[in-house]
Tab-separated table of C-alpha atoms in Angstrom:
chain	number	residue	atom	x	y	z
A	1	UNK	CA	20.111	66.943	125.045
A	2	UNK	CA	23.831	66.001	124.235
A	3	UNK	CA	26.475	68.472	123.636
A	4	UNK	CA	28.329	67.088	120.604
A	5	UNK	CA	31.396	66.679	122.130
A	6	UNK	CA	30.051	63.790	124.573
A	7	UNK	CA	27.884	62.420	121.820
A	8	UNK	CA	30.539	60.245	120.445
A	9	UNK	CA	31.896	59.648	124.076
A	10	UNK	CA	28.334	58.260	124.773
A	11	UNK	CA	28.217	56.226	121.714
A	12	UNK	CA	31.666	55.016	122.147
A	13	UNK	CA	30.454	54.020	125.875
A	14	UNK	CA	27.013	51.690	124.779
A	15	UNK	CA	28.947	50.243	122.719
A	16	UNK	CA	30.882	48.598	125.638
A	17	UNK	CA	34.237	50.767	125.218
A	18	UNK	CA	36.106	50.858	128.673
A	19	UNK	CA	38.421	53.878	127.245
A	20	UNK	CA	35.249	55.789	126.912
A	21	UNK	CA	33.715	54.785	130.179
A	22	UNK	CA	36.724	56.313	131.957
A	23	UNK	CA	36.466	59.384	130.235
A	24	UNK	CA	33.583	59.387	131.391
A	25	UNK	CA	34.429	59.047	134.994
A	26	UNK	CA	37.147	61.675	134.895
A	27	UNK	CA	34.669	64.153	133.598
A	28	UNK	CA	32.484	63.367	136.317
A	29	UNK	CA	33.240	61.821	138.969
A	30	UNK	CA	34.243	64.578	141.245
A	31	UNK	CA	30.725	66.032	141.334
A	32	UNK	CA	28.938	63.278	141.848
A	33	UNK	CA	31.532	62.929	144.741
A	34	UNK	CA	30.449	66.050	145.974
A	35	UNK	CA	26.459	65.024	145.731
A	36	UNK	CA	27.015	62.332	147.357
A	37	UNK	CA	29.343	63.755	150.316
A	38	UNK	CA	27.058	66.371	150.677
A	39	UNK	CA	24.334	63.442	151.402
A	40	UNK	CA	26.386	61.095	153.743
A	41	UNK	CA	27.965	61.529	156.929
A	42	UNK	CA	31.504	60.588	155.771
A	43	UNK	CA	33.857	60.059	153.084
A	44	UNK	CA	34.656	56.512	153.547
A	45	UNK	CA	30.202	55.939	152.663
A	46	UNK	CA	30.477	58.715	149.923
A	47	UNK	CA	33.074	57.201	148.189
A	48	UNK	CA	31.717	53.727	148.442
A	49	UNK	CA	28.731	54.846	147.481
A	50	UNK	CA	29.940	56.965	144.080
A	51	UNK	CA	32.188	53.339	143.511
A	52	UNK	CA	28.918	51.651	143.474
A	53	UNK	CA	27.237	54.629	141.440
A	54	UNK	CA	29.741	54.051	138.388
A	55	UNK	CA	29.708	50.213	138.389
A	56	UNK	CA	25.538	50.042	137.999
A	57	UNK	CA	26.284	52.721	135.206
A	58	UNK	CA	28.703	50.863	133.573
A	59	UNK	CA	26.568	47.183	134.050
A	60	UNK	CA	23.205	48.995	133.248
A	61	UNK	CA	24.804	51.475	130.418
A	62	UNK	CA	22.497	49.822	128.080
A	63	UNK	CA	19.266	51.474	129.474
A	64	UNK	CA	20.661	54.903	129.497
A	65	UNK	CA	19.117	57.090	126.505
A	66	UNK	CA	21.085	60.101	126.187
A	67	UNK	CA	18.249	60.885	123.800
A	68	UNK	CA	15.911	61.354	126.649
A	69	UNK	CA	18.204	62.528	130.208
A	70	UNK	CA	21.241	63.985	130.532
A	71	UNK	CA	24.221	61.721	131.561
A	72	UNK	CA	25.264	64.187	134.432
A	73	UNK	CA	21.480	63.776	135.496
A	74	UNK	CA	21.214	59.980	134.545
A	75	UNK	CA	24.392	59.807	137.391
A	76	UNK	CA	22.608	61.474	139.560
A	77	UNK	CA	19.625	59.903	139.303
A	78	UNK	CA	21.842	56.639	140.312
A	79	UNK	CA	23.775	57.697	143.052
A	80	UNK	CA	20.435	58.936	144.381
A	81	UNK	CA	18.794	56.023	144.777
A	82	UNK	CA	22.301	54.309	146.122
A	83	UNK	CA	21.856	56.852	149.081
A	84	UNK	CA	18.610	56.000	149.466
A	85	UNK	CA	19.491	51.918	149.679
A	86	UNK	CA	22.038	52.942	152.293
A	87	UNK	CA	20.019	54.995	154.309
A	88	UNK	CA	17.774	52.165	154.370
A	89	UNK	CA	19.883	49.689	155.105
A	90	UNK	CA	21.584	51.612	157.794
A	91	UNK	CA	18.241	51.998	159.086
A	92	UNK	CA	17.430	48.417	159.806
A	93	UNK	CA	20.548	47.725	161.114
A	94	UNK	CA	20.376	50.212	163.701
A	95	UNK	CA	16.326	48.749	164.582
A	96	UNK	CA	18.189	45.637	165.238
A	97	UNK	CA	20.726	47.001	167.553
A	98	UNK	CA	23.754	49.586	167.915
A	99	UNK	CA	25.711	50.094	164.806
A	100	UNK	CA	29.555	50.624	164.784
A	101	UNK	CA	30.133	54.297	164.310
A	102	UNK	CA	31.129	55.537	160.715
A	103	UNK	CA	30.953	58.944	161.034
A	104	UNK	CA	34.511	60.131	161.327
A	105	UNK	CA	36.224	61.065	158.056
A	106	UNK	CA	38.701	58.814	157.402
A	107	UNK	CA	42.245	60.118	158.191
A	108	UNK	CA	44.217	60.408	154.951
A	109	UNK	CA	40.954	62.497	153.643
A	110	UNK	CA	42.609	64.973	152.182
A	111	UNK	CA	40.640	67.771	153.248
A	112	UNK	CA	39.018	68.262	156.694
A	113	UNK	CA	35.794	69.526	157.254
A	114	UNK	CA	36.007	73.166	158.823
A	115	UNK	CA	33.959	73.514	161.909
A	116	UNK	CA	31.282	76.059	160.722
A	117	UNK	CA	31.106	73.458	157.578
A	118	UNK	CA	30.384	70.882	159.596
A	119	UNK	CA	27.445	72.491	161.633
A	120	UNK	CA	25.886	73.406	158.013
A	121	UNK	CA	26.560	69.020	157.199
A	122	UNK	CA	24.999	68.415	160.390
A	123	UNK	CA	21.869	70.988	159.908
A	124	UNK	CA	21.744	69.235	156.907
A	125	UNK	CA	21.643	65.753	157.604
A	126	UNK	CA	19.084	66.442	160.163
A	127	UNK	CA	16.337	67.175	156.990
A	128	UNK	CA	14.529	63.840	155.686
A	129	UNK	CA	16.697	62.471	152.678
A	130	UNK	CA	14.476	64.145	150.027
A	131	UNK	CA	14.404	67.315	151.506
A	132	UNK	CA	18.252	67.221	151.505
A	133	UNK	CA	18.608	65.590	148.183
A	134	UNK	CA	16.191	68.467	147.022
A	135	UNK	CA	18.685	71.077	148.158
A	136	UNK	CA	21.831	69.632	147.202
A	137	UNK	CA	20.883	69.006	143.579
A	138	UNK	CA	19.256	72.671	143.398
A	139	UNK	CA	21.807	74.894	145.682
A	140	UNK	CA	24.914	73.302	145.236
A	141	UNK	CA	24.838	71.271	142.613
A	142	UNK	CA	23.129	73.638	140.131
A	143	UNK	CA	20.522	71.491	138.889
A	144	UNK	CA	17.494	73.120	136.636
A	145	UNK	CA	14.201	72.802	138.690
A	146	UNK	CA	13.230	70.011	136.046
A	147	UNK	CA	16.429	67.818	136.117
A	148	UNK	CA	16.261	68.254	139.821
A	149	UNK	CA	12.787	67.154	139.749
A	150	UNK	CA	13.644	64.228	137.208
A	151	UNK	CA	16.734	62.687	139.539
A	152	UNK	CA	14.152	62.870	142.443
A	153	UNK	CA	11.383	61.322	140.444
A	154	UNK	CA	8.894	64.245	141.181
A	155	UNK	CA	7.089	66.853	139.763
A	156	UNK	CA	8.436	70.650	139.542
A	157	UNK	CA	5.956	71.553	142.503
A	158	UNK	CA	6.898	68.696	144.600
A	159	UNK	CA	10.182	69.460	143.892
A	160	UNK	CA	9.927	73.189	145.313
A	161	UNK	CA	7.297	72.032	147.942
A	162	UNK	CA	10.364	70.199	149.045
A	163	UNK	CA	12.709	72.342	148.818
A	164	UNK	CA	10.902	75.644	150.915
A	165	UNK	CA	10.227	73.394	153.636
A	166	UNK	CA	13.443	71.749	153.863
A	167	UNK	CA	15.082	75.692	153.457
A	168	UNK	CA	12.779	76.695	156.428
A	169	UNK	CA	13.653	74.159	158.448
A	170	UNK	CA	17.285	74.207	157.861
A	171	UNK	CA	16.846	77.971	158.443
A	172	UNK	CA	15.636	77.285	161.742
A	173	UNK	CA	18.528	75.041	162.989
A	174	UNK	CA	21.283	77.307	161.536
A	175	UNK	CA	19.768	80.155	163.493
A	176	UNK	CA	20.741	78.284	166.423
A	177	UNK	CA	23.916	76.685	165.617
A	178	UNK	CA	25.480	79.357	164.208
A	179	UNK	CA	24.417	82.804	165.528
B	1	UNK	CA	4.624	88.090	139.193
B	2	UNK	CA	2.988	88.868	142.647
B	3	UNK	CA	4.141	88.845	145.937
B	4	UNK	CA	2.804	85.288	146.681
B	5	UNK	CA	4.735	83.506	143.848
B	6	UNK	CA	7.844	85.700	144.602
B	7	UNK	CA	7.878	84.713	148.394
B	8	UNK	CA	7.510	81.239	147.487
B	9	UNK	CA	10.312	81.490	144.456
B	10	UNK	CA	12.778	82.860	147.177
B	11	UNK	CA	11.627	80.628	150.094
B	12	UNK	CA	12.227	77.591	148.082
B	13	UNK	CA	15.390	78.643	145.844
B	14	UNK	CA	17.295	81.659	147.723
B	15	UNK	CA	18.193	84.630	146.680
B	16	UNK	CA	20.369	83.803	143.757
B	17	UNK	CA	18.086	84.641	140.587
B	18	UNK	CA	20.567	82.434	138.606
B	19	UNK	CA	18.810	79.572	140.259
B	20	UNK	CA	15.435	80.749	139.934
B	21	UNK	CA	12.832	78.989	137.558
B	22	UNK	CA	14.097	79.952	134.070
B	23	UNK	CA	10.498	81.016	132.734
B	24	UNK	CA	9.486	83.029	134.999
B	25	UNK	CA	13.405	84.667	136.388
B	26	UNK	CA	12.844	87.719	134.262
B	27	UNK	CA	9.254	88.581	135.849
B	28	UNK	CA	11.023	87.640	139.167
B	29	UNK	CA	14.162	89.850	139.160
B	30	UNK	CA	11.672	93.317	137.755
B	31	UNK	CA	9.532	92.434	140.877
B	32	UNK	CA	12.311	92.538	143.163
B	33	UNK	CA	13.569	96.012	142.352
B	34	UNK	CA	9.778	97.380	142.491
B	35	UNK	CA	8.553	95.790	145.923
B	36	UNK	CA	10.055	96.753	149.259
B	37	UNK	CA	8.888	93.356	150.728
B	38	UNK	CA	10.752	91.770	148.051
B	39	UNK	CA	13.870	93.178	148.983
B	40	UNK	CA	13.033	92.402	152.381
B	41	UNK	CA	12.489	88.488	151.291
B	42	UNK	CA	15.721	88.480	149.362
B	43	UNK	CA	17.796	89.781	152.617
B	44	UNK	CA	16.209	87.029	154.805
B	45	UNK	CA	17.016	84.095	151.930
B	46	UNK	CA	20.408	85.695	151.233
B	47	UNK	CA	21.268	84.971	154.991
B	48	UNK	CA	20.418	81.017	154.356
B	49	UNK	CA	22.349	81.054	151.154
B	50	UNK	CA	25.486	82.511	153.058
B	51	UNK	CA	24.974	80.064	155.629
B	52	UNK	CA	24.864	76.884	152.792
B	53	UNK	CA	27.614	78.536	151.330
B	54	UNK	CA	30.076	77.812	154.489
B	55	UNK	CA	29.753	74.092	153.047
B	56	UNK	CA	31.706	74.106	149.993
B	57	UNK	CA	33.885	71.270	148.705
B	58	UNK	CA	37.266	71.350	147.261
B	59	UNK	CA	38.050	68.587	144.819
B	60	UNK	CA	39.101	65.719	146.225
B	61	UNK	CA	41.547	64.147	144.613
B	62	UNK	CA	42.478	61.421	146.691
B	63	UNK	CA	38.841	60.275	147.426
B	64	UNK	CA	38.310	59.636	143.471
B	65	UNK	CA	41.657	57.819	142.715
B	66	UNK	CA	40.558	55.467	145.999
B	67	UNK	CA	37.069	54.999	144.400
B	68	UNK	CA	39.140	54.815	140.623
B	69	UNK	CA	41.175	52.129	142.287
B	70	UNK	CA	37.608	50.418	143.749
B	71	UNK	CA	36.180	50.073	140.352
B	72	UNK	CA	38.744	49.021	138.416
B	73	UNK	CA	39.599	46.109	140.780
B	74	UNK	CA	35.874	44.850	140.821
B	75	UNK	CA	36.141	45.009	136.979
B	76	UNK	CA	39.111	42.805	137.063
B	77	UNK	CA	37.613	40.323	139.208
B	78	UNK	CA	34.248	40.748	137.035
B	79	UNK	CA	36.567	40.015	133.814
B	80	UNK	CA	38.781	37.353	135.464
B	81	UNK	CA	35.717	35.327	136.325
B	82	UNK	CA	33.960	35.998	132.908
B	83	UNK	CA	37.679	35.149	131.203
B	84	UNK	CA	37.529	31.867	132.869
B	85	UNK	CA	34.103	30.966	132.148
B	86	UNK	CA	34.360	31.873	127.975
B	87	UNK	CA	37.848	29.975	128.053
B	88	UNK	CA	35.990	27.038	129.173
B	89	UNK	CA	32.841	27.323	126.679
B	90	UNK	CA	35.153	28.746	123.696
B	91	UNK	CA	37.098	24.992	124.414
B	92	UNK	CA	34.031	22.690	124.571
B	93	UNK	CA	32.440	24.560	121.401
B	94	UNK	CA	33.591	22.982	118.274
B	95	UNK	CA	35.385	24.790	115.318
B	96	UNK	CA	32.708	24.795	113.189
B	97	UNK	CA	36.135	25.690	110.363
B	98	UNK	CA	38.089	22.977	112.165
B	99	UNK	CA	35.290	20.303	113.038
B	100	UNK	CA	37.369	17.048	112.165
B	101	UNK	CA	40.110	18.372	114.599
B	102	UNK	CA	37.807	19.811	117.786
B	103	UNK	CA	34.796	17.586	117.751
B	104	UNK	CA	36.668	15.191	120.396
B	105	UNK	CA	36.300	17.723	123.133
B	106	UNK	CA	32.516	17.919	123.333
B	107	UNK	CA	32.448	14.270	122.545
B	108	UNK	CA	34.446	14.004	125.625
B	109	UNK	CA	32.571	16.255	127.808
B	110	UNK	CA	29.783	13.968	126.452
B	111	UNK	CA	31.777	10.789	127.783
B	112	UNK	CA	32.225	12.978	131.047
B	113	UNK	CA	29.128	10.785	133.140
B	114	UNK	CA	30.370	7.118	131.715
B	115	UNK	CA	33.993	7.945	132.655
B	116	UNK	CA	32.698	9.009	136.022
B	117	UNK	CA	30.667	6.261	136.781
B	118	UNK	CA	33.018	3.783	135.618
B	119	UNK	CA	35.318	5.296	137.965
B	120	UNK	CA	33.292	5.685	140.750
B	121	UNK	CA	32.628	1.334	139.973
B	122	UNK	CA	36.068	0.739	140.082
B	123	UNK	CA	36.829	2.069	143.563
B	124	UNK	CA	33.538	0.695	145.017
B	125	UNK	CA	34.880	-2.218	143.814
B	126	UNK	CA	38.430	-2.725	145.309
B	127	UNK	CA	36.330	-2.104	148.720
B	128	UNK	CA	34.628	-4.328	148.762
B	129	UNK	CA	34.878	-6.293	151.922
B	130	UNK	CA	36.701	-9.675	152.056
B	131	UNK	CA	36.257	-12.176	153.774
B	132	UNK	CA	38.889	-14.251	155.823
B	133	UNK	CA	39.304	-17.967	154.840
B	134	UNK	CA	37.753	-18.699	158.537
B	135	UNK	CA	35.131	-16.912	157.934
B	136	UNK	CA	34.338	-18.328	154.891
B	137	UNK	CA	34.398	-21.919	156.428
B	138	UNK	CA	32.251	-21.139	159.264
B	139	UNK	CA	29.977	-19.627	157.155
B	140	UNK	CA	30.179	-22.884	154.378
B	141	UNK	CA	29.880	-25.248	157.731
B	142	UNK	CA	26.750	-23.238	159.372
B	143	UNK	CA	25.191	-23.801	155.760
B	144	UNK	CA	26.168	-27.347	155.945
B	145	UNK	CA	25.264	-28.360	158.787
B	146	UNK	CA	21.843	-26.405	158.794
B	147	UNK	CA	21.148	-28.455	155.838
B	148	UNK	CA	22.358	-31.689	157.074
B	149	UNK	CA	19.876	-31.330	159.944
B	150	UNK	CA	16.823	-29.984	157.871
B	151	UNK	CA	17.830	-33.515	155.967
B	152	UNK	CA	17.831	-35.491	158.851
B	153	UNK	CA	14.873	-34.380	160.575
């Protein structure tokens, strides 16, 4: 499961080294920024969000087997289920009344979203999380149909159940938006 | 490979055979060049893809040094407060190579509750409330003279 090279990274990392945990971070860091962007409406949540991500992998590094997942997927798997927590929360806050807008970028992002990028975000954040999740991890993030299926905690055929009707739909809303 | 598991291998992972189940990709991409609705799927799910694609990312530098920054300053406060804490313990704990010299301190952390409550005497009492000389005398007289009637009746 482990390339050689990040065995002794790995090793180096359970056994509590900090060197190795930032090696660690530098090697990945910027995609999981990108799964997570992809999943939340700005870059002020995604990057709180991937801050999070690496601190519960650094508390919790004991109960990561690189025997049995991946450490890209194993990150993954984490920031997933941060996003999900968020959405959550963001959910019952908005029950309980209007919630302060957080949707703009924030201004020394260092790249701006173009516009027709930002009606694809938008078509996107409009699917349910999973659906989303399910497309990020397989389109852009390049995921195998199993890892996918591991980070989302479903089976291969829930996995692509997800991901044709989440394609459809998004299909459907592009056709509008953008034609 | 038939039709029905094609269409639903290109409705649910594009056009892009790279990205297509692994087992069955070979099968997949033969089919494609056979079947004229194939082709036709593949041009409709190539259209999505080139739609998704409009949402690349560049690196972004500046996002990861702010989170880089985040983490390491909720690791210093982590180890600060963990420093702190094993300072303390690491100072109680005797020396089990040094006992005759660093027994004292958990002897006084033992002594901690009798020094406290010897303390806390103490000020209770200096405040203790005194009484005035007249009050004492009215008070001495009222006795007095309670009893000196009780006598007399």
């Amino acid at each position: 499961m482990v390339e050689e090279n990040d065995r002794r990274v790995i090793e180096q990392l359970l056994a509590g080294s900090e060197p190795a945990f930032r090696q660690i971070f530098d090697q990945h860091s910027q995609r999981i920024f990108k799964y997570v962007r992809r999943m939340t409406r700005s870059v002020t949540e995604a990057e709180d969000i991937v801050q999070e991500t690496f601190i519960r992998f650094w508390v919790s590094r004991d109960r990561f087997d690189p025997g049995r997942v991946k450490l890209t997927t194993w990150l993954h798997r984490i920031a997933r289920n941060l996003c999900v927590d968020y959405f959550r929360q963001r959910q019952r806050q908005e029950k309980q009344g209007p919630v302060q807008s957080d949707n703009q970028d924030s201004p020394d992002a260092d790249y701006e979203l173009s516009a027709r990028a930002a009606v694809v975000h938008k078509a996107l954040m409009a699917l349910s999380e999973r659906q989303r999740s399910a497309i990020v991890l397989c389109h852009y993030q390049n995921f195998s149909q199993t890892d996918a299926a591991h980070i989302l905690d479903l089976s291969v055929d829930a996995l692509e159940s997800l991901l044709r009707r989440g394609r459809s739909k998004l299909k459907q809303i592009l056709a509008k938006e953008l034609e | 490979m038939n039709l029905e598991r094609f269409t639903l291998i290109v409705e649910s992972y594009g056009a892009d055979f790279e990205q297509w189940p692994e087992d069955e990709r070979v099968d997949a991409l033969k089919f494609s060049r056979t079947s004229t609705d194939a082709m036709f799927l593949l041009d409709q799910a190539e259209e999505l893809d080139r739609h998704l694609a409009l949402f690349e990312l560049p690196d972004s530098e500046l996002s990861v040094q702010r989170i880089e920054v985040g983490i390491l300053s909720a690791f210093e406060q982590e180890t600060l407060k963990q420093g702190a804490l094993e300072r303390l313990v690491g100072w109680v704990l005797p020396d089990f190579d040094n006992l005759a010299h660093t027994l004292w301190r958990p002897a006084l952390v033992a002594c901690m509750p009798l020094l406290l409550g010897i303390a806390i005497g103490l000020t209770l009492a200096n405040n203790t409330y005194q009484l005035s000389s007249d009050e004492e005398l009215s008070l001495l007289a009222f006795t007095d003279t309670a009893s000196e009637e009780w006598s007399n009746e």
